Coordinates of C-alpha atoms in Angstrom, one line a residue:
Chain A
M19 CA 69.3 139.2 124.7
K20 CA 70.3 140.3 127.9
T21 CA 69.3 136.9 129.8
N22 CA 71.3 135.1 126.9
L23 CA 74.5 137.1 127.7
L24 CA 74.1 136.4 131.6
Y25 CA 73.4 132.6 130.6
S26 CA 76.8 132.5 128.2
A27 CA 78.8 134.2 130.9
A28 CA 77.5 131.8 133.6
I29 CA 78.3 128.6 131.5
A30 CA 81.7 130.3 130.4
V31 CA 82.7 130.7 134.3
S32 CA 81.8 127.6 135.0
I33 CA 83.8 125.8 132.6
F34 CA 86.6 128.0 133.4
F35 CA 86.5 126.6 136.8
F36 CA 86.2 123.0 135.5
L37 CA 89.0 123.4 133.5
G38 CA 91.1 124.9 136.2
C39 CA 91.3 121.4 138.1
E40 CA 92.8 119.8 135.1
N41 CA 96.3 119.7 133.8
E42 CA 97.2 121.2 130.3
N43 CA 99.4 119.0 128.2
D44 CA 101.6 119.3 125.3
I45 CA 100.5 117.2 122.4
D46 CA 104.1 117.0 121.0
G47 CA 105.3 116.2 125.0
I48 CA 107.5 113.2 125.4
G49 CA 106.0 110.3 126.9
N50 CA 102.6 111.9 127.4
L51 CA 100.8 109.6 124.8
V52 CA 102.8 107.1 124.0
P53 CA 106.0 105.4 125.9
K54 CA 109.1 106.7 125.7
T55 CA 111.8 104.8 123.3
V56 CA 115.1 103.3 124.3
D57 CA 116.8 106.7 123.3
Q58 CA 114.6 108.9 125.3
D59 CA 114.6 106.6 128.5
P60 CA 117.9 104.8 129.6
T61 CA 116.5 102.5 131.7
L62 CA 115.0 100.4 129.1
P63 CA 117.0 97.4 128.0
S64 CA 118.7 98.3 124.7
I65 CA 121.7 97.2 122.2
S66 CA 123.4 99.5 119.7
V67 CA 123.9 97.9 116.4
N68 CA 123.7 98.7 112.8
G69 CA 123.6 102.5 113.7
T70 CA 120.7 102.1 115.6
Q71 CA 119.2 101.6 119.4
L72 CA 117.0 98.7 119.5
H73 CA 114.7 97.6 122.6
A74 CA 115.7 94.1 123.4
E75 CA 115.9 91.6 126.1
T76 CA 117.2 88.1 126.5
F77 CA 116.0 85.1 128.6
G78 CA 117.9 81.9 129.2
N79 CA 121.1 80.5 129.0
P80 CA 123.2 82.5 126.5
N81 CA 125.1 79.2 125.2
N82 CA 121.7 77.5 124.6
P83 CA 120.7 77.2 120.9
M84 CA 119.2 80.9 120.2
L85 CA 115.5 81.3 119.3
I86 CA 115.0 84.8 118.1
F87 CA 111.2 86.1 118.1
L88 CA 110.5 88.1 115.3
H89 CA 107.6 90.3 115.9
G90 CA 104.5 91.4 113.4
G91 CA 103.7 94.7 112.1
P92 CA 105.7 96.2 110.4
G93 CA 105.7 98.8 113.4
S94 CA 104.3 96.7 116.5
D95 CA 106.3 95.1 119.1
Y96 CA 107.1 92.0 121.3
R97 CA 105.2 92.6 123.7
N98 CA 102.7 90.6 122.5
G99 CA 104.9 87.6 122.0
L100 CA 106.4 87.6 125.7
N101 CA 104.8 84.2 126.2
V102 CA 107.6 82.7 124.0
Q103 CA 110.6 83.4 126.6
Q104 CA 109.1 80.1 128.0
L105 CA 111.2 78.5 125.9
A106 CA 114.1 79.5 127.8
T107 CA 113.0 77.1 130.6
D108 CA 113.1 74.3 127.8
G109 CA 116.6 75.1 126.9
Y110 CA 116.5 77.5 124.7
Y111 CA 118.3 81.3 124.7
V112 CA 115.6 83.5 123.8
V113 CA 116.2 86.7 122.2
F114 CA 113.5 89.8 122.0
Y115 CA 113.8 92.7 120.2
D116 CA 111.7 95.6 118.8
Q117 CA 112.7 96.0 115.1
R118 CA 114.1 99.1 113.8
G119 CA 111.9 102.2 114.3
S120 CA 108.9 100.1 116.0
G121 CA 107.9 99.7 119.6
L122 CA 110.5 100.9 122.0
S123 CA 113.0 101.0 119.6
K124 CA 114.5 104.3 118.5
R125 CA 112.5 106.0 116.0
H126 CA 114.2 107.2 112.3
D127 CA 112.9 108.8 109.3
K128 CA 110.3 107.5 106.9
N129 CA 112.7 107.6 104.0
S130 CA 115.5 105.6 105.8
Y131 CA 113.9 102.6 106.0
S132 CA 114.4 99.3 103.4
I133 CA 113.9 95.5 103.6
Q134 CA 117.7 95.3 103.4
L135 CA 118.3 97.4 106.3
V136 CA 116.1 95.1 108.6
L137 CA 117.7 92.3 107.4
D138 CA 121.2 93.8 108.2
D139 CA 119.8 94.6 111.5
L140 CA 118.7 90.9 112.1
T141 CA 122.4 90.0 111.0
E142 CA 123.8 92.2 113.6
V143 CA 121.3 91.2 116.4
I144 CA 122.4 87.6 115.7
K145 CA 126.1 88.7 115.9
Y146 CA 125.7 90.5 118.9
Y147 CA 124.2 87.7 120.9
R148 CA 125.8 84.7 119.7
T149 CA 128.0 83.4 121.9
S150 CA 129.8 80.7 119.4
P151 CA 130.0 80.1 116.0
Q152 CA 128.5 76.7 116.4
Q153 CA 125.5 78.0 118.5
K154 CA 122.4 77.3 116.3
V155 CA 119.9 80.4 115.5
F156 CA 116.4 79.5 115.1
L157 CA 113.7 82.3 114.1
L158 CA 109.9 82.3 115.4
G159 CA 108.4 85.0 113.4
H160 CA 104.5 85.8 113.7
S161 CA 102.8 87.7 111.0
W162 CA 105.0 90.5 109.4
G163 CA 107.8 88.8 111.7
A164 CA 107.4 85.5 109.7
M165 CA 107.3 87.3 106.5
L166 CA 110.9 88.9 107.9
G167 CA 112.1 85.7 108.7
A168 CA 111.2 84.0 105.4
A169 CA 113.0 87.1 103.6
Y170 CA 115.7 86.4 105.9
V171 CA 116.3 83.0 105.0
N172 CA 115.6 83.9 101.2
S173 CA 118.6 85.9 101.4
Y174 CA 120.7 84.0 103.9
P175 CA 119.6 80.2 103.8
D176 CA 122.7 78.9 105.4
K177 CA 122.8 81.1 108.5
I178 CA 119.4 79.8 110.0
D179 CA 118.9 76.5 111.7
G180 CA 115.2 76.4 111.9
L181 CA 112.6 78.6 110.9
I182 CA 108.8 78.8 112.1
L183 CA 106.5 81.2 110.6
A184 CA 103.2 81.7 112.5
E185 CA 100.9 83.2 109.2
P186 CA 103.0 85.0 107.3
G187 CA 100.8 87.8 106.0
G188 CA 102.3 87.1 102.3
L189 CA 105.5 86.2 101.1
N190 CA 105.2 88.3 98.2
K191 CA 103.3 91.0 97.1
K192 CA 100.5 88.9 95.4
L193 CA 99.9 87.2 98.5
L194 CA 99.9 89.9 100.7
D195 CA 97.3 91.3 98.3
D196 CA 95.5 88.2 98.9
Y197 CA 95.6 88.1 102.4
G198 CA 94.6 91.8 102.5
E199 CA 91.3 91.2 100.7
M200 CA 90.4 88.3 102.8
S201 CA 91.1 89.7 106.2
R202 CA 90.2 93.5 105.7
K203 CA 86.6 93.7 104.4
I204 CA 85.1 97.0 105.4
N205 CA 81.6 98.0 106.1
I206 CA 81.4 101.6 105.7
F207 CA 78.3 102.2 107.7
S208 CA 80.0 100.3 110.9
E209 CA 81.0 101.5 114.1
V210 CA 84.4 99.7 113.4
T211 CA 85.0 102.2 110.3
S212 CA 83.8 105.2 112.0
N213 CA 86.3 104.3 115.0
L214 CA 89.1 103.9 112.3
L215 CA 88.4 106.8 110.2
Y216 CA 86.5 109.5 112.1
V217 CA 89.5 110.4 114.2
D218 CA 91.5 111.7 111.3
Q219 CA 89.7 115.1 111.8
F220 CA 91.3 115.3 115.7
L221 CA 94.5 114.2 115.3
T222 CA 96.7 114.5 111.8
G223 CA 100.5 114.8 112.8
K224 CA 103.2 116.2 110.2
E225 CA 105.5 113.3 109.0
N226 CA 107.9 114.5 111.9
Q227 CA 105.6 114.8 114.6
H228 CA 106.0 110.8 115.6
E229 CA 104.3 110.6 119.0
I230 CA 101.0 111.8 117.5
L231 CA 101.3 109.5 114.5
D232 CA 102.1 106.5 116.8
Y233 CA 99.3 107.3 119.3
K234 CA 97.0 107.9 116.5
Y235 CA 97.6 104.3 115.1
G236 CA 97.9 102.8 118.4
I237 CA 94.5 104.0 119.6
S238 CA 93.1 102.9 116.0
S239 CA 94.0 99.1 116.7
S240 CA 91.0 98.4 117.9
F241 CA 89.3 97.6 114.3
S242 CA 91.6 94.2 114.4
Y243 CA 89.6 93.0 117.3
A244 CA 86.7 94.2 116.4
K245 CA 83.7 91.8 116.7
G246 CA 83.2 89.7 113.7
N247 CA 86.8 90.3 112.4
K248 CA 87.9 87.7 110.1
E249 CA 91.1 86.9 111.8
G250 CA 89.8 85.6 114.8
I251 CA 91.1 88.0 117.3
P252 CA 88.9 87.8 120.7
G253 CA 90.1 91.1 121.8
P254 CA 93.0 93.4 122.7
S255 CA 96.6 92.2 122.9
P256 CA 99.0 94.3 124.8
F257 CA 101.8 96.4 122.7
W258 CA 103.9 99.2 124.0
R259 CA 104.0 101.5 120.8
I260 CA 102.6 101.2 117.0
G261 CA 105.9 102.6 114.6
T262 CA 103.6 104.5 112.6
T263 CA 106.4 105.9 110.4
V264 CA 107.8 102.1 109.7
L265 CA 104.4 100.8 108.7
E266 CA 104.0 103.7 106.3
S267 CA 107.3 103.2 105.0
F268 CA 107.3 99.7 104.3
T269 CA 103.7 100.0 103.0
D270 CA 104.9 102.7 100.4
I271 CA 108.0 100.3 99.6
A272 CA 105.2 97.3 99.1
E273 CA 102.8 99.4 97.1
N274 CA 105.7 101.3 94.7
D275 CA 108.5 98.5 94.3
G276 CA 107.0 95.2 95.4
F277 CA 108.3 92.6 97.2
D278 CA 109.3 88.9 96.7
F279 CA 110.7 86.8 99.7
T280 CA 110.3 83.5 97.5
T281 CA 113.1 83.7 95.0
N282 CA 115.5 81.6 96.9
L283 CA 113.6 79.6 99.2
D284 CA 114.4 76.5 97.7
Q285 CA 117.8 77.1 98.7
Y286 CA 116.5 76.5 102.1
T287 CA 116.6 72.7 102.8
T288 CA 116.0 72.5 106.6
K289 CA 112.2 72.0 107.4
V290 CA 110.0 74.9 107.8
L291 CA 107.2 74.9 110.4
F292 CA 104.3 76.7 109.4
L293 CA 101.4 77.8 111.9
Y294 CA 98.1 78.8 111.4
G295 CA 95.2 79.7 113.9
E296 CA 91.9 77.4 113.5
L297 CA 89.9 80.4 113.8
N298 CA 91.6 82.8 111.2
Q299 CA 89.0 82.7 108.3
S300 CA 91.4 84.8 106.0
Y301 CA 94.4 82.4 106.7
G302 CA 93.5 78.5 106.8
L303 CA 95.1 75.2 105.6
S304 CA 95.1 76.6 102.0
F305 CA 96.8 79.9 102.3
A306 CA 99.6 78.2 104.5
Q307 CA 100.0 75.5 101.8
K308 CA 100.4 77.9 99.0
E309 CA 103.1 79.5 101.1
A310 CA 104.9 76.4 102.6
A311 CA 105.0 75.3 98.9
Y312 CA 107.8 77.8 98.4
F313 CA 110.3 75.7 100.7
P314 CA 111.5 72.2 99.8
V315 CA 110.4 70.8 103.1
S316 CA 107.9 71.8 105.2
E317 CA 105.3 71.0 108.0
I318 CA 102.1 72.4 108.7
E319 CA 100.1 72.7 112.1
E320 CA 96.8 74.0 112.9
V321 CA 96.9 75.9 116.3
K322 CA 93.2 74.7 118.0
G323 CA 90.8 77.7 119.3
T324 CA 92.5 80.7 118.2
G325 CA 93.0 83.1 115.4
H326 CA 95.9 85.3 114.0
E327 CA 97.0 86.3 117.5
M328 CA 97.8 82.9 118.5
I329 CA 101.1 83.6 120.3
Y330 CA 99.2 85.9 123.0
F331 CA 95.9 84.2 123.1
K332 CA 96.6 80.6 122.8
W333 CA 100.1 80.1 123.9
E334 CA 99.3 76.8 125.7
N335 CA 98.6 75.4 122.2
V336 CA 101.4 76.9 120.4
H337 CA 104.3 75.6 122.6
P338 CA 104.3 72.0 122.2
I339 CA 104.2 72.0 118.7
V340 CA 107.1 74.6 118.5
L341 CA 109.0 72.9 121.4
N342 CA 108.3 69.5 119.2
Y343 CA 109.8 71.2 116.4
L344 CA 113.2 72.7 117.8
N345 CA 113.9 69.7 119.9
Q346 CA 114.1 68.1 116.5
L347 CA 116.8 70.6 115.1
K348 CA 118.5 71.4 118.5
Chain B
M10 CA 94.5 127.5 126.5
K11 CA 91.4 128.0 129.0
A12 CA 90.8 131.4 127.5
I13 CA 90.4 130.0 124.0
V14 CA 88.1 127.3 125.1
V15 CA 85.9 129.5 127.6
F16 CA 85.7 132.0 124.5
I17 CA 84.7 129.3 122.1
T18 CA 82.0 128.1 124.9
F19 CA 80.7 131.6 125.6
L20 CA 80.1 131.8 121.5
L21 CA 78.8 128.4 121.3
S22 CA 76.2 128.8 124.3
L23 CA 75.4 132.4 123.1
F24 CA 74.7 131.4 119.6
T25 CA 72.9 128.2 120.6
T26 CA 70.3 130.0 122.8
N27 CA 69.1 131.6 119.5
F28 CA 70.0 128.1 117.8
L29 CA 71.6 129.5 114.6
Q30 CA 73.3 127.4 112.1
A31 CA 76.2 125.5 107.9
Q32 CA 74.6 124.9 104.6
T33 CA 75.2 124.4 100.8
I34 CA 73.0 127.3 99.6
N35 CA 71.8 128.7 96.2
W36 CA 72.2 132.4 96.9
E37 CA 70.7 133.4 93.9
N38 CA 67.5 131.5 95.0
L39 CA 67.2 132.7 98.4
K40 CA 64.5 135.3 98.6
S41 CA 64.5 138.0 101.2
D42 CA 61.6 136.9 102.8
E43 CA 62.8 133.3 103.5
K44 CA 64.0 133.4 106.9
H45 CA 64.2 129.8 107.7
I46 CA 66.4 127.2 106.1
L47 CA 66.1 123.4 107.3
N48 CA 68.9 121.1 105.8
I49 CA 69.3 117.1 106.2
N50 CA 72.4 115.8 104.4
V51 CA 74.2 112.2 104.1
G52 CA 77.4 111.3 102.9
W53 CA 81.2 111.0 103.8
E54 CA 83.3 113.0 105.4
Y55 CA 85.7 110.9 107.4
S56 CA 83.6 108.3 107.7
F57 CA 79.8 107.9 106.7
V58 CA 78.1 110.6 108.3
Y59 CA 74.0 111.7 108.8
G60 CA 73.9 115.6 109.3
L61 CA 71.0 118.4 109.9
S62 CA 71.2 121.8 110.2
Y63 CA 69.3 124.8 110.5
G64 CA 70.0 128.5 109.1
Y65 CA 68.6 132.0 110.0
H66 CA 68.4 134.5 107.0
L67 CA 69.5 137.8 108.6
K68 CA 67.7 140.9 107.0
T69 CA 70.9 142.6 105.8
E70 CA 72.0 144.2 102.7
I71 CA 74.8 141.8 102.4
P72 CA 73.5 138.2 102.6
I73 CA 74.3 136.5 105.7
I74 CA 73.1 133.5 106.9
L75 CA 73.8 132.3 110.5
E76 CA 73.9 128.6 111.1
G77 CA 73.9 125.7 113.1
S78 CA 74.6 122.0 112.5
F79 CA 74.9 118.6 113.8
S80 CA 76.1 115.5 112.2
F81 CA 77.1 111.8 113.5
A82 CA 78.9 109.2 112.2
S83 CA 77.2 105.9 111.1
G84 CA 77.6 103.0 113.7
E85 CA 76.1 100.9 116.3
V86 CA 77.0 103.6 118.8
I87 CA 75.3 106.3 117.5
F88 CA 76.4 109.4 119.5
D89 CA 80.0 108.6 120.6
D90 CA 81.2 110.1 117.2
F91 CA 79.7 113.8 116.5
K92 CA 80.1 117.1 115.4
T93 CA 78.4 120.2 116.1
K94 CA 78.9 123.6 113.9
I95 CA 77.8 127.2 114.7
G96 CA 78.9 130.0 112.6
G97 CA 77.6 131.9 109.7
Q98 CA 78.1 132.4 105.9
I99 CA 78.2 135.8 103.9
N100 CA 77.8 136.5 100.2
F101 CA 80.3 139.3 100.4
Y102 CA 80.7 140.0 96.7
Q103 CA 78.8 139.6 93.3
I104 CA 79.7 140.2 89.4
D105 CA 76.8 139.2 87.8
N106 CA 76.1 135.9 88.5
F107 CA 79.1 135.0 90.0
R108 CA 79.4 135.3 94.0
F109 CA 82.2 135.3 96.4
N110 CA 81.3 133.7 99.8
A111 CA 82.7 132.9 102.7
G112 CA 82.3 131.0 106.3
I113 CA 83.2 130.4 109.3
H114 CA 82.3 128.1 112.2
G115 CA 83.1 127.3 115.8
I116 CA 83.3 123.6 116.0
Y117 CA 82.7 121.1 119.1
R118 CA 83.2 117.2 118.0
R119 CA 83.5 113.9 120.2
Y120 CA 85.2 110.6 119.3
G121 CA 84.8 107.5 121.2
N122 CA 86.6 104.3 120.8
P123 CA 87.3 101.3 123.1
L124 CA 90.8 103.2 124.1
V125 CA 89.9 106.6 124.1
T126 CA 87.1 109.3 124.3
L127 CA 88.4 112.7 122.8
Q128 CA 86.2 116.0 122.9
N129 CA 87.8 119.0 120.7
F130 CA 87.0 122.5 120.3
G131 CA 87.9 123.9 116.7
A132 CA 87.2 126.2 114.2
D133 CA 86.7 126.0 110.2
A134 CA 86.6 128.5 107.3
S135 CA 85.8 128.4 104.0
I136 CA 85.8 130.5 100.5
I137 CA 83.2 129.5 98.1
I138 CA 83.3 131.1 94.5
G139 CA 80.6 130.1 91.9
Y140 CA 78.2 130.8 89.3
Y141 CA 74.5 130.8 90.5
K142 CA 71.3 131.0 88.8
P143 CA 67.9 130.6 90.2
K144 CA 67.0 127.1 89.2
W145 CA 70.8 125.7 89.6
F146 CA 74.1 126.4 90.8
V147 CA 77.6 125.4 90.7
A148 CA 80.5 126.6 93.0
G149 CA 84.2 125.9 93.9
E150 CA 85.1 125.5 97.5
F151 CA 88.5 125.7 99.8
G152 CA 88.2 125.2 103.8
Y153 CA 90.5 124.8 106.8
D154 CA 89.2 122.8 109.8
Q155 CA 91.2 123.1 112.6
A156 CA 91.0 121.0 116.0
I157 CA 92.2 123.6 118.3
V158 CA 92.3 122.1 121.8
T159 CA 91.3 118.5 122.5
H160 CA 90.7 116.8 125.7
F161 CA 91.5 113.2 126.0
K162 CA 90.1 110.6 128.2
H163 CA 91.8 106.9 128.2
T164 CA 90.1 103.8 129.2
N165 CA 91.6 100.9 131.0
I166 CA 92.4 99.1 127.7
Y167 CA 94.8 101.8 126.6
K168 CA 96.0 102.6 130.2
E169 CA 97.2 98.5 130.0
V170 CA 98.9 99.8 126.9
Y171 CA 100.7 103.0 128.7
P172 CA 99.8 103.3 132.4
D173 CA 101.6 106.6 132.3
V174 CA 99.4 108.2 129.5
K175 CA 98.2 111.7 130.4
N176 CA 94.5 112.5 130.2
G177 CA 93.0 116.2 130.2
W178 CA 93.4 118.9 127.7
F179 CA 96.2 118.9 125.2
E180 CA 97.7 121.7 123.2
P181 CA 98.8 123.4 120.9
T182 CA 96.7 122.4 117.5
T183 CA 96.3 118.6 117.6
G184 CA 95.5 118.6 114.0
G185 CA 94.2 120.5 111.1
N186 CA 93.1 119.8 107.4
V187 CA 92.3 121.5 104.3
N188 CA 89.9 120.3 102.1
F189 CA 89.0 121.8 98.5
G190 CA 86.4 120.6 95.7
I191 CA 82.8 121.5 94.1
Q192 CA 79.7 122.0 95.1
G193 CA 76.6 122.4 93.2
G194 CA 72.9 122.4 93.2
Y195 CA 69.0 122.2 91.7
S196 CA 66.4 124.3 93.3
F197 CA 62.4 124.1 92.8
K198 CA 59.9 126.0 94.9
Q199 CA 61.3 126.2 98.3
S200 CA 63.6 123.6 97.9
D201 CA 67.7 123.1 97.1
L202 CA 69.0 119.6 96.5
T203 CA 72.8 120.0 96.6
L204 CA 75.8 118.0 96.1
R205 CA 79.3 118.9 97.6
A206 CA 82.5 116.5 96.8
G207 CA 86.3 117.1 97.2
K208 CA 89.5 116.1 98.3
V209 CA 91.0 116.3 102.2
M210 CA 94.6 116.8 102.9
T211 CA 96.6 117.4 106.2
Q212 CA 97.6 120.9 106.8
D213 CA 101.2 120.5 105.7
F214 CA 99.8 119.1 102.2
Q215 CA 102.0 116.2 102.9
T216 CA 99.6 113.5 103.9
T217 CA 96.1 112.6 103.8
P218 CA 93.6 111.1 105.9
L219 CA 92.7 107.5 105.7
I220 CA 90.2 108.1 103.1
P221 CA 90.9 111.7 101.6
F222 CA 87.5 112.3 99.7
Y223 CA 84.5 114.1 101.2
V224 CA 81.0 113.8 99.5
Q225 CA 77.6 115.5 100.8
L226 CA 74.3 115.2 99.3
G227 CA 71.7 117.7 100.9
Y228 CA 68.2 118.8 100.8
S229 CA 67.3 122.2 102.1
Y230 CA 63.4 123.6 102.5
K231 CA 63.1 127.3 102.9
L232 CA 60.3 129.0 105.3
D233 CA 59.4 132.5 105.5

């Protein structure tokens, strides 16, 4: 027993000196685990609209036709869509913004979110950047951003001059469930599942502990590009911060209230461009056709050599299709 | 924080040298001359896990078992996600066949994924109240597991996401979950077949882990 005590004391002292070499960090410290948001870091580009502060930036001549990029999520950000800025050199005024509570935009309480609120945000973003009433406005939405774009023209069909939808995950609750079922099959014995779930005993986070919640979801994001994933995602794509509260809030809204962004789409008579990735086994032509059928006029294009994250991984294949569409409507 | 870690490490290494180990026990079937309890188990605890444990039955008036356990998460990379526990259980009160038990354990656990490796020192405590017969038992359990202090080491993938991310020890507590459920078992000869199941919630009782349930099937063998 005496030997055991000496042995234990020696280990403890060794570890004490080892730990002494490392800094201690506050789990709730701002900027320790996830980047600061625009309200925490005034050097970040931002706009204040509709009672919030959004991380936003623009590229190109402000008098050119405006193209607004709507990122995925909900809760993700526009970092993996920055390739779209190339359209600025093609004669478009490209606007990026992180949606309310997402990315580097200001966080809000979970119970404050609604579909109408994020539609109002988009209205205010357009108003903020539009330089004349004649300036055309196009939307390019990816994944959730494409759902948001569809929701916007569903509510305001006369405000948008062209709409590009890159794999919207479901324009109503039924389609969202169908897509989720196809894309998120879980093998409970797999490493991917353990990577997603085992962390729940290390990091919990209460409802207002945004940093922990955002960090936790961020490090769990590797499941989306795990080997063999159905969405054809080859690896990680960059992001700033996953707004977990936004994601949870909209998930609750979808589950509790449902949603349907298709009720008025027949009023939107401009041609809509649908994009889908060749390698996304969960989407494909048939799903694109189902979604496109809600619009009076649509065009469906396959993007070769890529899956769901087509804008980051195969922008060179997306770009000519998008540019051709925009130039027809310019 | 350092003091806590050193203290826990001290306790862990002290117990480890005696190799003492957390199990689902039929206290009514545990004979005074049965000293060693070997256990294997499988089930869902945050993810699919496989576990084994060893218990040492002390020769005390009040039944006490010192125990240690090791469990790891299923997956292609076996030892990146695992948990070790060292501690004990005590049957501190009995009225006829009703027994009141408590357990406490120190925990060291590890989690690794393509973005980060986490190492955590924590502790759990539980209360188990049940009806015990020599051949079977059924009990209710309530427990609390706190991740006291956690070490973060990020990979280049996350450093590309956020170059200024901090590595190192983080405090205060990075998490805590409560669990409540039932356990029961069937005993024969020197063996117990046991089953635990219940619900897990975070410590604020507002949210839950992604899979808010646990279930564990176990087999124990007792030796003199």
